[in-house]
């Protein structure tokens, strides 16, 4: 049930190549991935292409948004850069449009939504939590309202009546 617009590991490898980044799968215990200059290492023990794609999306986020060494997460500036990189990855792999698309394709729970978007359930859950902190209880997108509280739900707005109808049951 993968979404036609979902981003795959292969797509991210192609993007990396266009950015002159070298991606290698290596044994890096304790890390899903690491980036140093123009080299990205993806832990070769990751079990699925979905896991690798989620990790590579975050590492690309570091390429686009981070500067310097941010390994010391006790440093507030490093934590902020880490969040920016993760947000870049969440937007690349899921995005608000992806949430709406998953609902429009009748995804009924987190597992179906993650499968449709071609991401892991953990990645999706973390993404939704970051979006909840960023947007608050809800955010409007086109003719939809994405509600993050009290439960995840997407509501479609009728254009003429300016009222809302629930298009999916909450997750």
Short mmCIF file of N, CA and C in Angstrom, two decimals:
data_model
loop_
_atom_site.label_atom_id
_atom_site.label_comp_id
_atom_site.label_asym_id
_atom_site.label_seq_id
_atom_site.Cartn_x
_atom_site.Cartn_y
_atom_site.Cartn_z
N UNK A 1 0.83 -1.20 0.00
CA UNK A 1 0.00 0.00 0.00
C UNK A 1 0.87 1.26 0.00
N UNK A 2 2.11 1.17 -0.43
CA UNK A 2 3.00 2.32 -0.40
C UNK A 2 2.46 3.47 -1.24
N UNK A 3 2.63 4.69 -0.72
CA UNK A 3 2.15 5.87 -1.41
C UNK A 3 2.98 6.14 -2.66
N UNK A 4 2.32 6.58 -3.71
CA UNK A 4 3.04 6.82 -4.96
C UNK A 4 4.04 7.96 -4.82
N UNK A 5 3.82 8.84 -3.86
CA UNK A 5 4.74 9.95 -3.66
C UNK A 5 5.75 9.67 -2.55
N UNK A 6 5.76 8.45 -2.01
CA UNK A 6 6.68 8.17 -0.91
C UNK A 6 8.12 8.20 -1.41
N UNK A 7 9.01 8.58 -0.52
CA UNK A 7 10.43 8.70 -0.83
C UNK A 7 11.11 7.41 -0.38
N UNK A 8 11.85 6.78 -1.28
CA UNK A 8 12.50 5.52 -0.97
C UNK A 8 13.99 5.74 -0.68
N UNK A 9 14.61 4.71 -0.15
CA UNK A 9 16.06 4.72 0.10
C UNK A 9 16.80 5.01 -1.21
N UNK A 10 16.37 4.38 -2.29
CA UNK A 10 16.99 4.60 -3.60
C UNK A 10 16.87 6.07 -4.02
N UNK A 11 15.70 6.69 -3.80
CA UNK A 11 15.52 8.11 -4.12
C UNK A 11 16.52 8.97 -3.35
N UNK A 12 16.71 8.64 -2.08
CA UNK A 12 17.63 9.42 -1.25
C UNK A 12 19.08 9.19 -1.65
N UNK A 13 19.41 7.99 -2.10
CA UNK A 13 20.76 7.73 -2.61
C UNK A 13 21.03 8.56 -3.87
N UNK A 14 20.04 8.67 -4.72
CA UNK A 14 20.17 9.49 -5.94
C UNK A 14 20.35 10.95 -5.56
N UNK A 15 19.56 11.43 -4.62
CA UNK A 15 19.70 12.82 -4.17
C UNK A 15 21.09 13.05 -3.58
N UNK A 16 21.56 12.10 -2.80
CA UNK A 16 22.89 12.21 -2.19
C UNK A 16 23.97 12.32 -3.27
N UNK A 17 23.84 11.49 -4.28
CA UNK A 17 24.82 11.52 -5.38
C UNK A 17 24.81 12.87 -6.08
N UNK A 18 23.64 13.43 -6.30
CA UNK A 18 23.52 14.75 -6.94
C UNK A 18 24.17 15.84 -6.09
N UNK A 19 24.20 15.63 -4.78
CA UNK A 19 24.82 16.58 -3.85
C UNK A 19 26.31 16.28 -3.63
N UNK A 20 26.85 15.36 -4.44
CA UNK A 20 28.26 14.93 -4.32
C UNK A 20 28.57 14.35 -2.94
N UNK A 21 27.61 13.64 -2.39
CA UNK A 21 27.80 12.96 -1.12
C UNK A 21 28.07 11.48 -1.39
N UNK A 22 28.97 10.91 -0.64
CA UNK A 22 29.29 9.49 -0.76
C UNK A 22 28.59 8.76 0.38
N UNK A 23 27.71 7.83 0.04
CA UNK A 23 26.96 7.07 1.05
C UNK A 23 27.48 5.63 1.04
N UNK A 24 27.89 5.17 2.20
CA UNK A 24 28.38 3.79 2.37
C UNK A 24 27.66 3.16 3.55
N UNK A 25 27.40 1.88 3.42
CA UNK A 25 26.86 1.12 4.55
C UNK A 25 28.04 0.51 5.28
N UNK A 26 28.15 0.84 6.57
CA UNK A 26 29.28 0.40 7.39
C UNK A 26 28.77 -0.06 8.75
N UNK A 27 29.62 -0.73 9.47
CA UNK A 27 29.29 -1.13 10.83
C UNK A 27 29.61 0.04 11.77
N UNK A 28 28.58 0.71 12.27
CA UNK A 28 28.76 1.83 13.20
C UNK A 28 27.84 1.63 14.40
N UNK A 29 28.19 0.70 15.28
CA UNK A 29 27.34 0.40 16.44
C UNK A 29 27.04 1.67 17.25
N UNK A 30 25.81 1.77 17.70
CA UNK A 30 25.40 2.92 18.49
C UNK A 30 24.86 4.07 17.67
N UNK A 31 25.00 3.97 16.36
CA UNK A 31 24.51 5.03 15.47
C UNK A 31 23.75 4.40 14.31
N UNK A 32 22.67 5.03 13.91
CA UNK A 32 21.99 4.61 12.69
C UNK A 32 22.72 5.13 11.48
N UNK A 33 23.26 6.34 11.64
CA UNK A 33 24.00 6.96 10.55
C UNK A 33 24.87 8.08 11.09
N UNK A 34 25.83 8.46 10.30
CA UNK A 34 26.73 9.57 10.64
C UNK A 34 27.10 10.28 9.36
N UNK A 35 27.34 11.57 9.47
CA UNK A 35 27.81 12.35 8.33
C UNK A 35 29.08 13.08 8.74
N UNK A 36 30.05 13.08 7.85
CA UNK A 36 31.27 13.84 8.07
C UNK A 36 31.70 14.37 6.70
N UNK A 37 31.73 15.68 6.61
CA UNK A 37 32.03 16.37 5.36
C UNK A 37 31.11 15.84 4.25
N UNK A 38 31.65 15.21 3.21
CA UNK A 38 30.80 14.75 2.12
C UNK A 38 30.55 13.24 2.16
N UNK A 39 30.72 12.64 3.35
CA UNK A 39 30.54 11.19 3.50
C UNK A 39 29.44 10.88 4.52
N UNK A 40 28.57 9.99 4.12
CA UNK A 40 27.50 9.54 5.01
C UNK A 40 27.67 8.04 5.20
N UNK A 41 27.69 7.62 6.45
CA UNK A 41 27.72 6.20 6.78
C UNK A 41 26.35 5.80 7.32
N UNK A 42 25.82 4.73 6.78
CA UNK A 42 24.56 4.16 7.24
C UNK A 42 24.90 2.81 7.88
N UNK A 43 24.41 2.59 9.09
CA UNK A 43 24.72 1.35 9.81
C UNK A 43 24.22 0.16 9.00
N UNK A 44 25.14 -0.73 8.63
CA UNK A 44 24.76 -1.83 7.74
C UNK A 44 23.88 -2.87 8.40
N UNK A 45 23.76 -2.83 9.71
CA UNK A 45 22.91 -3.81 10.40
C UNK A 45 21.44 -3.37 10.47
N UNK A 46 21.12 -2.20 9.93
CA UNK A 46 19.70 -1.81 9.88
C UNK A 46 18.96 -2.83 9.03
N UNK A 47 17.80 -3.25 9.51
CA UNK A 47 17.13 -4.40 8.92
C UNK A 47 16.40 -4.18 7.61
N UNK A 48 15.89 -2.98 7.38
CA UNK A 48 15.03 -2.78 6.21
C UNK A 48 15.42 -1.54 5.43
N UNK A 49 14.96 -1.48 4.19
CA UNK A 49 15.17 -0.30 3.37
C UNK A 49 14.46 0.91 3.99
N UNK A 50 13.31 0.67 4.65
CA UNK A 50 12.59 1.76 5.31
C UNK A 50 13.46 2.38 6.40
N UNK A 51 14.08 1.53 7.23
CA UNK A 51 14.95 2.04 8.30
C UNK A 51 16.10 2.84 7.71
N UNK A 52 16.72 2.31 6.67
CA UNK A 52 17.84 2.99 6.03
C UNK A 52 17.40 4.33 5.45
N UNK A 53 16.21 4.35 4.84
CA UNK A 53 15.71 5.60 4.26
C UNK A 53 15.47 6.65 5.34
N UNK A 54 14.90 6.25 6.47
CA UNK A 54 14.64 7.19 7.56
C UNK A 54 15.94 7.77 8.10
N UNK A 55 16.95 6.92 8.26
CA UNK A 55 18.25 7.38 8.75
C UNK A 55 18.92 8.29 7.72
N UNK A 56 18.90 7.88 6.45
CA UNK A 56 19.54 8.69 5.41
C UNK A 56 18.85 10.04 5.27
N UNK A 57 17.53 10.08 5.43
CA UNK A 57 16.82 11.37 5.37
C UNK A 57 17.32 12.31 6.46
N UNK A 58 17.52 11.79 7.66
CA UNK A 58 18.04 12.65 8.74
C UNK A 58 19.47 13.10 8.44
N UNK A 59 20.30 12.19 7.92
CA UNK A 59 21.68 12.57 7.61
C UNK A 59 21.72 13.61 6.49
N UNK A 60 20.83 13.50 5.52
CA UNK A 60 20.72 14.55 4.51
C UNK A 60 20.26 15.86 5.14
N UNK A 61 19.39 15.75 6.13
CA UNK A 61 18.98 16.94 6.88
C UNK A 61 20.17 17.62 7.52
N UNK A 62 21.10 16.83 8.06
CA UNK A 62 22.33 17.42 8.61
C UNK A 62 23.14 18.10 7.51
N UNK A 63 23.22 17.46 6.36
CA UNK A 63 23.97 18.06 5.24
C UNK A 63 23.41 19.43 4.88
N UNK A 64 22.09 19.53 4.84
CA UNK A 64 21.44 20.78 4.43
C UNK A 64 21.34 21.81 5.54
N UNK A 65 21.30 21.39 6.81
CA UNK A 65 20.97 22.35 7.87
C UNK A 65 22.03 22.52 8.96
N UNK A 66 22.99 21.61 9.07
CA UNK A 66 23.92 21.64 10.21
C UNK A 66 25.30 22.14 9.80
N UNK A 67 25.99 22.72 10.78
CA UNK A 67 27.38 23.12 10.57
C UNK A 67 28.19 22.70 11.79
N UNK A 68 29.41 22.25 11.52
CA UNK A 68 30.31 21.90 12.62
C UNK A 68 29.96 20.58 13.28
N UNK A 69 30.64 20.32 14.38
CA UNK A 69 30.47 19.09 15.15
C UNK A 69 29.34 19.29 16.15
N UNK A 70 28.29 18.49 16.02
CA UNK A 70 27.15 18.63 16.93
C UNK A 70 26.95 17.36 17.77
N UNK A 71 27.98 16.54 17.91
CA UNK A 71 27.86 15.30 18.67
C UNK A 71 27.56 15.54 20.14
N UNK A 72 28.05 16.65 20.71
CA UNK A 72 27.81 16.94 22.12
C UNK A 72 26.41 17.52 22.28
N UNK A 73 25.44 16.64 22.56
CA UNK A 73 24.05 17.08 22.66
C UNK A 73 23.72 17.75 23.98
N UNK A 74 24.73 17.93 24.85
CA UNK A 74 24.50 18.74 26.05
C UNK A 74 24.58 20.22 25.69
N UNK A 75 25.09 20.53 24.52
CA UNK A 75 25.18 21.90 24.02
C UNK A 75 23.84 22.28 23.38
N UNK A 76 23.17 23.33 23.86
CA UNK A 76 21.86 23.72 23.31
C UNK A 76 21.90 24.01 21.81
N UNK A 77 22.99 24.60 21.32
CA UNK A 77 23.09 24.90 19.89
C UNK A 77 23.15 23.60 19.08
N UNK A 78 23.84 22.60 19.60
CA UNK A 78 23.92 21.31 18.93
C UNK A 78 22.56 20.62 18.92
N UNK A 79 21.83 20.70 20.02
CA UNK A 79 20.49 20.10 20.08
C UNK A 79 19.56 20.77 19.07
N UNK A 80 19.68 22.08 18.94
CA UNK A 80 18.85 22.81 17.99
C UNK A 80 19.15 22.37 16.55
N UNK A 81 20.43 22.21 16.24
CA UNK A 81 20.79 21.74 14.90
C UNK A 81 20.30 20.31 14.66
N UNK A 82 20.36 19.48 15.69
CA UNK A 82 19.85 18.11 15.57
C UNK A 82 18.36 18.13 15.25
N UNK A 83 17.61 18.97 15.95
CA UNK A 83 16.18 19.08 15.70
C UNK A 83 15.90 19.56 14.28
N UNK A 84 16.66 20.54 13.81
CA UNK A 84 16.47 21.04 12.45
C UNK A 84 16.72 19.95 11.42
N UNK A 85 17.76 19.14 11.64
CA UNK A 85 18.06 18.04 10.71
C UNK A 85 16.94 17.00 10.72
N UNK A 86 16.45 16.67 11.91
CA UNK A 86 15.36 15.70 12.01
C UNK A 86 14.09 16.24 11.35
N UNK A 87 13.79 17.52 11.58
CA UNK A 87 12.62 18.13 10.97
C UNK A 87 12.73 18.08 9.45
N UNK A 88 13.93 18.34 8.92
CA UNK A 88 14.14 18.26 7.48
C UNK A 88 13.79 16.84 7.00
N UNK A 89 14.28 15.84 7.73
CA UNK A 89 14.00 14.45 7.37
C UNK A 89 12.52 14.12 7.47
N UNK A 90 11.85 14.58 8.52
CA UNK A 90 10.41 14.34 8.67
C UNK A 90 9.63 14.97 7.52
N UNK A 91 10.00 16.20 7.17
CA UNK A 91 9.32 16.88 6.07
C UNK A 91 9.57 16.17 4.74
N UNK A 92 10.77 15.65 4.56
CA UNK A 92 11.11 14.94 3.33
C UNK A 92 10.33 13.63 3.21
N UNK A 93 10.26 12.88 4.30
CA UNK A 93 9.69 11.55 4.26
C UNK A 93 8.17 11.52 4.51
N UNK A 94 7.66 12.47 5.28
CA UNK A 94 6.24 12.45 5.67
C UNK A 94 5.57 13.75 5.23
N UNK A 95 5.87 14.83 5.89
CA UNK A 95 5.28 16.12 5.58
C UNK A 95 3.79 16.17 5.88
N UNK A 96 3.26 17.36 5.95
CA UNK A 96 1.82 17.52 6.18
C UNK A 96 1.02 16.95 5.02
N UNK A 97 1.53 17.11 3.80
CA UNK A 97 0.83 16.55 2.64
C UNK A 97 0.75 15.03 2.72
N UNK A 98 1.80 14.41 3.25
CA UNK A 98 1.80 12.96 3.41
C UNK A 98 0.75 12.49 4.39
N UNK A 99 0.57 13.24 5.47
CA UNK A 99 -0.46 12.89 6.46
C UNK A 99 -1.84 12.94 5.81
N UNK A 100 -2.11 14.01 5.07
CA UNK A 100 -3.40 14.13 4.39
C UNK A 100 -3.55 13.01 3.36
N UNK A 101 -2.51 12.75 2.60
CA UNK A 101 -2.58 11.70 1.59
C UNK A 101 -2.86 10.33 2.21
N UNK A 102 -2.24 10.04 3.34
CA UNK A 102 -2.48 8.77 4.02
C UNK A 102 -3.95 8.64 4.43
N UNK A 103 -4.54 9.71 4.92
CA UNK A 103 -5.96 9.69 5.27
C UNK A 103 -6.83 9.51 4.04
N UNK A 104 -6.47 10.21 2.97
CA UNK A 104 -7.25 10.10 1.73
C UNK A 104 -7.18 8.69 1.15
N UNK A 105 -6.12 7.97 1.49
CA UNK A 105 -5.97 6.60 1.02
C UNK A 105 -6.40 5.58 2.08
N UNK A 106 -7.22 6.05 3.01
CA UNK A 106 -7.92 5.20 3.97
C UNK A 106 -7.02 4.48 4.98
N UNK A 107 -5.89 5.08 5.32
CA UNK A 107 -5.06 4.51 6.39
C UNK A 107 -5.80 4.71 7.70
N UNK A 108 -5.93 3.63 8.47
CA UNK A 108 -6.76 3.67 9.67
C UNK A 108 -5.98 3.72 10.97
N UNK A 109 -4.67 3.49 10.90
CA UNK A 109 -3.88 3.50 12.13
C UNK A 109 -2.43 3.83 11.79
N UNK A 110 -1.62 3.94 12.82
CA UNK A 110 -0.22 4.34 12.65
C UNK A 110 0.54 3.35 11.76
N UNK A 111 0.30 2.06 11.93
CA UNK A 111 1.00 1.05 11.14
C UNK A 111 0.66 1.18 9.66
N UNK A 112 -0.62 1.35 9.33
CA UNK A 112 -1.01 1.51 7.94
C UNK A 112 -0.46 2.80 7.36
N UNK A 113 -0.47 3.85 8.14
CA UNK A 113 0.04 5.14 7.70
C UNK A 113 1.55 5.04 7.43
N UNK A 114 2.29 4.41 8.33
CA UNK A 114 3.74 4.24 8.15
C UNK A 114 4.02 3.40 6.91
N UNK A 115 3.25 2.35 6.71
CA UNK A 115 3.43 1.50 5.53
C UNK A 115 3.16 2.30 4.26
N UNK A 116 2.08 3.06 4.25
CA UNK A 116 1.72 3.87 3.08
C UNK A 116 2.82 4.88 2.76
N UNK A 117 3.37 5.52 3.80
CA UNK A 117 4.39 6.55 3.60
C UNK A 117 5.80 5.96 3.43
N UNK A 118 5.93 4.65 3.60
CA UNK A 118 7.20 3.94 3.45
C UNK A 118 8.23 4.38 4.48
N UNK A 119 7.78 4.54 5.72
CA UNK A 119 8.66 4.88 6.85
C UNK A 119 8.39 3.90 7.98
N UNK A 120 9.26 3.89 8.98
CA UNK A 120 9.02 3.03 10.14
C UNK A 120 7.96 3.68 11.04
N UNK A 121 7.31 2.85 11.83
CA UNK A 121 6.32 3.38 12.77
C UNK A 121 6.98 4.33 13.77
N UNK A 122 8.18 3.99 14.23
CA UNK A 122 8.89 4.85 15.19
C UNK A 122 9.19 6.21 14.57
N UNK A 123 9.68 6.22 13.34
CA UNK A 123 9.97 7.48 12.64
C UNK A 123 8.70 8.32 12.52
N UNK A 124 7.59 7.68 12.13
CA UNK A 124 6.32 8.40 11.99
C UNK A 124 5.84 8.94 13.32
N UNK A 125 5.92 8.14 14.38
CA UNK A 125 5.48 8.60 15.70
C UNK A 125 6.31 9.79 16.16
N UNK A 126 7.62 9.72 15.96
CA UNK A 126 8.48 10.85 16.34
C UNK A 126 8.16 12.08 15.50
N UNK A 127 7.91 11.87 14.22
CA UNK A 127 7.53 12.97 13.32
C UNK A 127 6.26 13.65 13.81
N UNK A 128 5.25 12.87 14.12
CA UNK A 128 3.97 13.44 14.57
C UNK A 128 4.13 14.21 15.87
N UNK A 129 5.00 13.73 16.76
CA UNK A 129 5.25 14.44 18.02
C UNK A 129 5.96 15.77 17.76
N UNK A 130 6.91 15.78 16.86
CA UNK A 130 7.59 17.04 16.52
C UNK A 130 6.61 18.02 15.86
N UNK A 131 5.76 17.52 14.98
CA UNK A 131 4.76 18.38 14.37
C UNK A 131 3.79 18.92 15.42
N UNK A 132 3.40 18.09 16.39
CA UNK A 132 2.50 18.56 17.45
C UNK A 132 3.16 19.70 18.23
N UNK A 133 4.44 19.55 18.54
CA UNK A 133 5.15 20.62 19.27
C UNK A 133 5.30 21.87 18.41
N UNK A 134 5.51 21.68 17.12
CA UNK A 134 5.71 22.82 16.21
C UNK A 134 4.40 23.56 15.93
N UNK A 135 3.33 22.82 15.64
CA UNK A 135 2.08 23.43 15.19
C UNK A 135 1.03 23.57 16.28
N UNK A 136 1.21 22.89 17.40
CA UNK A 136 0.19 22.92 18.44
C UNK A 136 -0.86 21.85 18.18
N UNK A 137 -2.09 22.11 18.59
CA UNK A 137 -3.12 21.07 18.49
C UNK A 137 -3.56 20.80 17.06
N UNK A 138 -3.41 21.78 16.15
CA UNK A 138 -3.84 21.55 14.77
C UNK A 138 -3.16 22.53 13.81
N UNK A 139 -3.23 22.19 12.54
CA UNK A 139 -2.69 23.06 11.49
C UNK A 139 -3.57 22.89 10.25
N UNK A 140 -3.78 23.98 9.52
CA UNK A 140 -4.56 23.92 8.28
C UNK A 140 -3.63 23.74 7.10
N UNK A 141 -4.08 22.92 6.15
CA UNK A 141 -3.35 22.71 4.90
C UNK A 141 -4.37 22.56 3.79
N UNK A 142 -4.36 23.50 2.88
CA UNK A 142 -5.32 23.50 1.78
C UNK A 142 -6.74 23.43 2.36
N UNK A 143 -7.51 22.44 2.01
CA UNK A 143 -8.88 22.32 2.52
C UNK A 143 -8.98 21.30 3.64
N UNK A 144 -7.90 21.12 4.38
CA UNK A 144 -7.86 20.14 5.46
C UNK A 144 -7.36 20.78 6.74
N UNK A 145 -7.78 20.21 7.84
CA UNK A 145 -7.23 20.54 9.15
C UNK A 145 -6.65 19.25 9.70
N UNK A 146 -5.37 19.27 10.03
CA UNK A 146 -4.73 18.13 10.66
C UNK A 146 -4.72 18.41 12.14
N UNK A 147 -5.37 17.54 12.91
CA UNK A 147 -5.44 17.70 14.36
C UNK A 147 -4.45 16.72 15.00
N UNK A 148 -3.61 17.23 15.88
CA UNK A 148 -2.64 16.41 16.58
C UNK A 148 -3.11 16.06 17.99
N UNK A 149 -4.07 16.81 18.50
CA UNK A 149 -4.62 16.60 19.84
C UNK A 149 -6.13 16.69 19.77
N UNK A 150 -6.87 15.95 20.53
CA UNK A 150 -6.41 14.97 21.51
C UNK A 150 -5.90 13.69 20.85
N UNK A 151 -6.34 13.43 19.60
CA UNK A 151 -5.83 12.30 18.83
C UNK A 151 -5.56 12.79 17.41
N UNK A 152 -4.75 12.06 16.66
CA UNK A 152 -4.48 12.43 15.28
C UNK A 152 -5.73 12.22 14.45
N UNK A 153 -6.13 13.24 13.72
CA UNK A 153 -7.28 13.16 12.83
C UNK A 153 -7.10 14.18 11.72
N UNK A 154 -7.70 13.90 10.59
CA UNK A 154 -7.72 14.84 9.48
C UNK A 154 -9.17 15.17 9.19
N UNK A 155 -9.44 16.46 9.05
CA UNK A 155 -10.79 16.95 8.82
C UNK A 155 -10.77 17.71 7.50
N UNK A 156 -11.74 17.41 6.65
CA UNK A 156 -11.84 18.10 5.37
C UNK A 156 -12.86 19.23 5.48
N UNK A 157 -12.49 20.38 4.94
CA UNK A 157 -13.38 21.54 4.96
C UNK A 157 -14.16 21.59 3.65
N UNK A 158 -15.49 21.72 3.77
CA UNK A 158 -16.29 21.95 2.59
C UNK A 158 -16.02 23.38 2.13
N UNK A 159 -15.73 23.57 0.87
CA UNK A 159 -15.36 24.89 0.37
C UNK A 159 -16.51 25.90 0.49
N UNK A 160 -17.71 25.50 0.11
CA UNK A 160 -18.81 26.44 0.08
C UNK A 160 -19.43 26.67 1.45
N UNK A 161 -19.53 25.62 2.24
CA UNK A 161 -20.22 25.74 3.52
C UNK A 161 -19.32 26.19 4.66
N UNK A 162 -18.02 26.11 4.45
CA UNK A 162 -17.04 26.47 5.48
C UNK A 162 -17.29 25.74 6.79
N UNK A 163 -17.70 24.48 6.67
CA UNK A 163 -17.81 23.62 7.83
C UNK A 163 -16.90 22.42 7.59
N UNK A 164 -16.66 21.68 8.61
CA UNK A 164 -15.73 20.59 8.50
C UNK A 164 -16.43 19.26 8.64
N UNK A 165 -15.87 18.24 7.99
CA UNK A 165 -16.37 16.88 8.20
C UNK A 165 -15.17 15.98 8.44
N UNK A 166 -15.33 15.05 9.32
CA UNK A 166 -14.28 14.10 9.62
C UNK A 166 -14.20 13.11 8.48
N UNK A 167 -13.00 12.97 7.86
CA UNK A 167 -12.90 12.04 6.73
C UNK A 167 -12.31 10.70 7.15
N UNK A 168 -11.74 10.63 8.34
CA UNK A 168 -11.22 9.36 8.84
C UNK A 168 -11.41 9.33 10.35
N UNK A 169 -11.54 8.14 10.86
CA UNK A 169 -11.59 8.03 12.31
C UNK A 169 -10.22 8.33 12.88
N UNK A 170 -10.14 8.86 14.08
CA UNK A 170 -8.85 9.22 14.67
C UNK A 170 -7.95 8.01 14.86
N UNK A 171 -6.66 8.25 14.78
CA UNK A 171 -5.66 7.19 15.05
C UNK A 171 -5.40 7.16 16.53
#
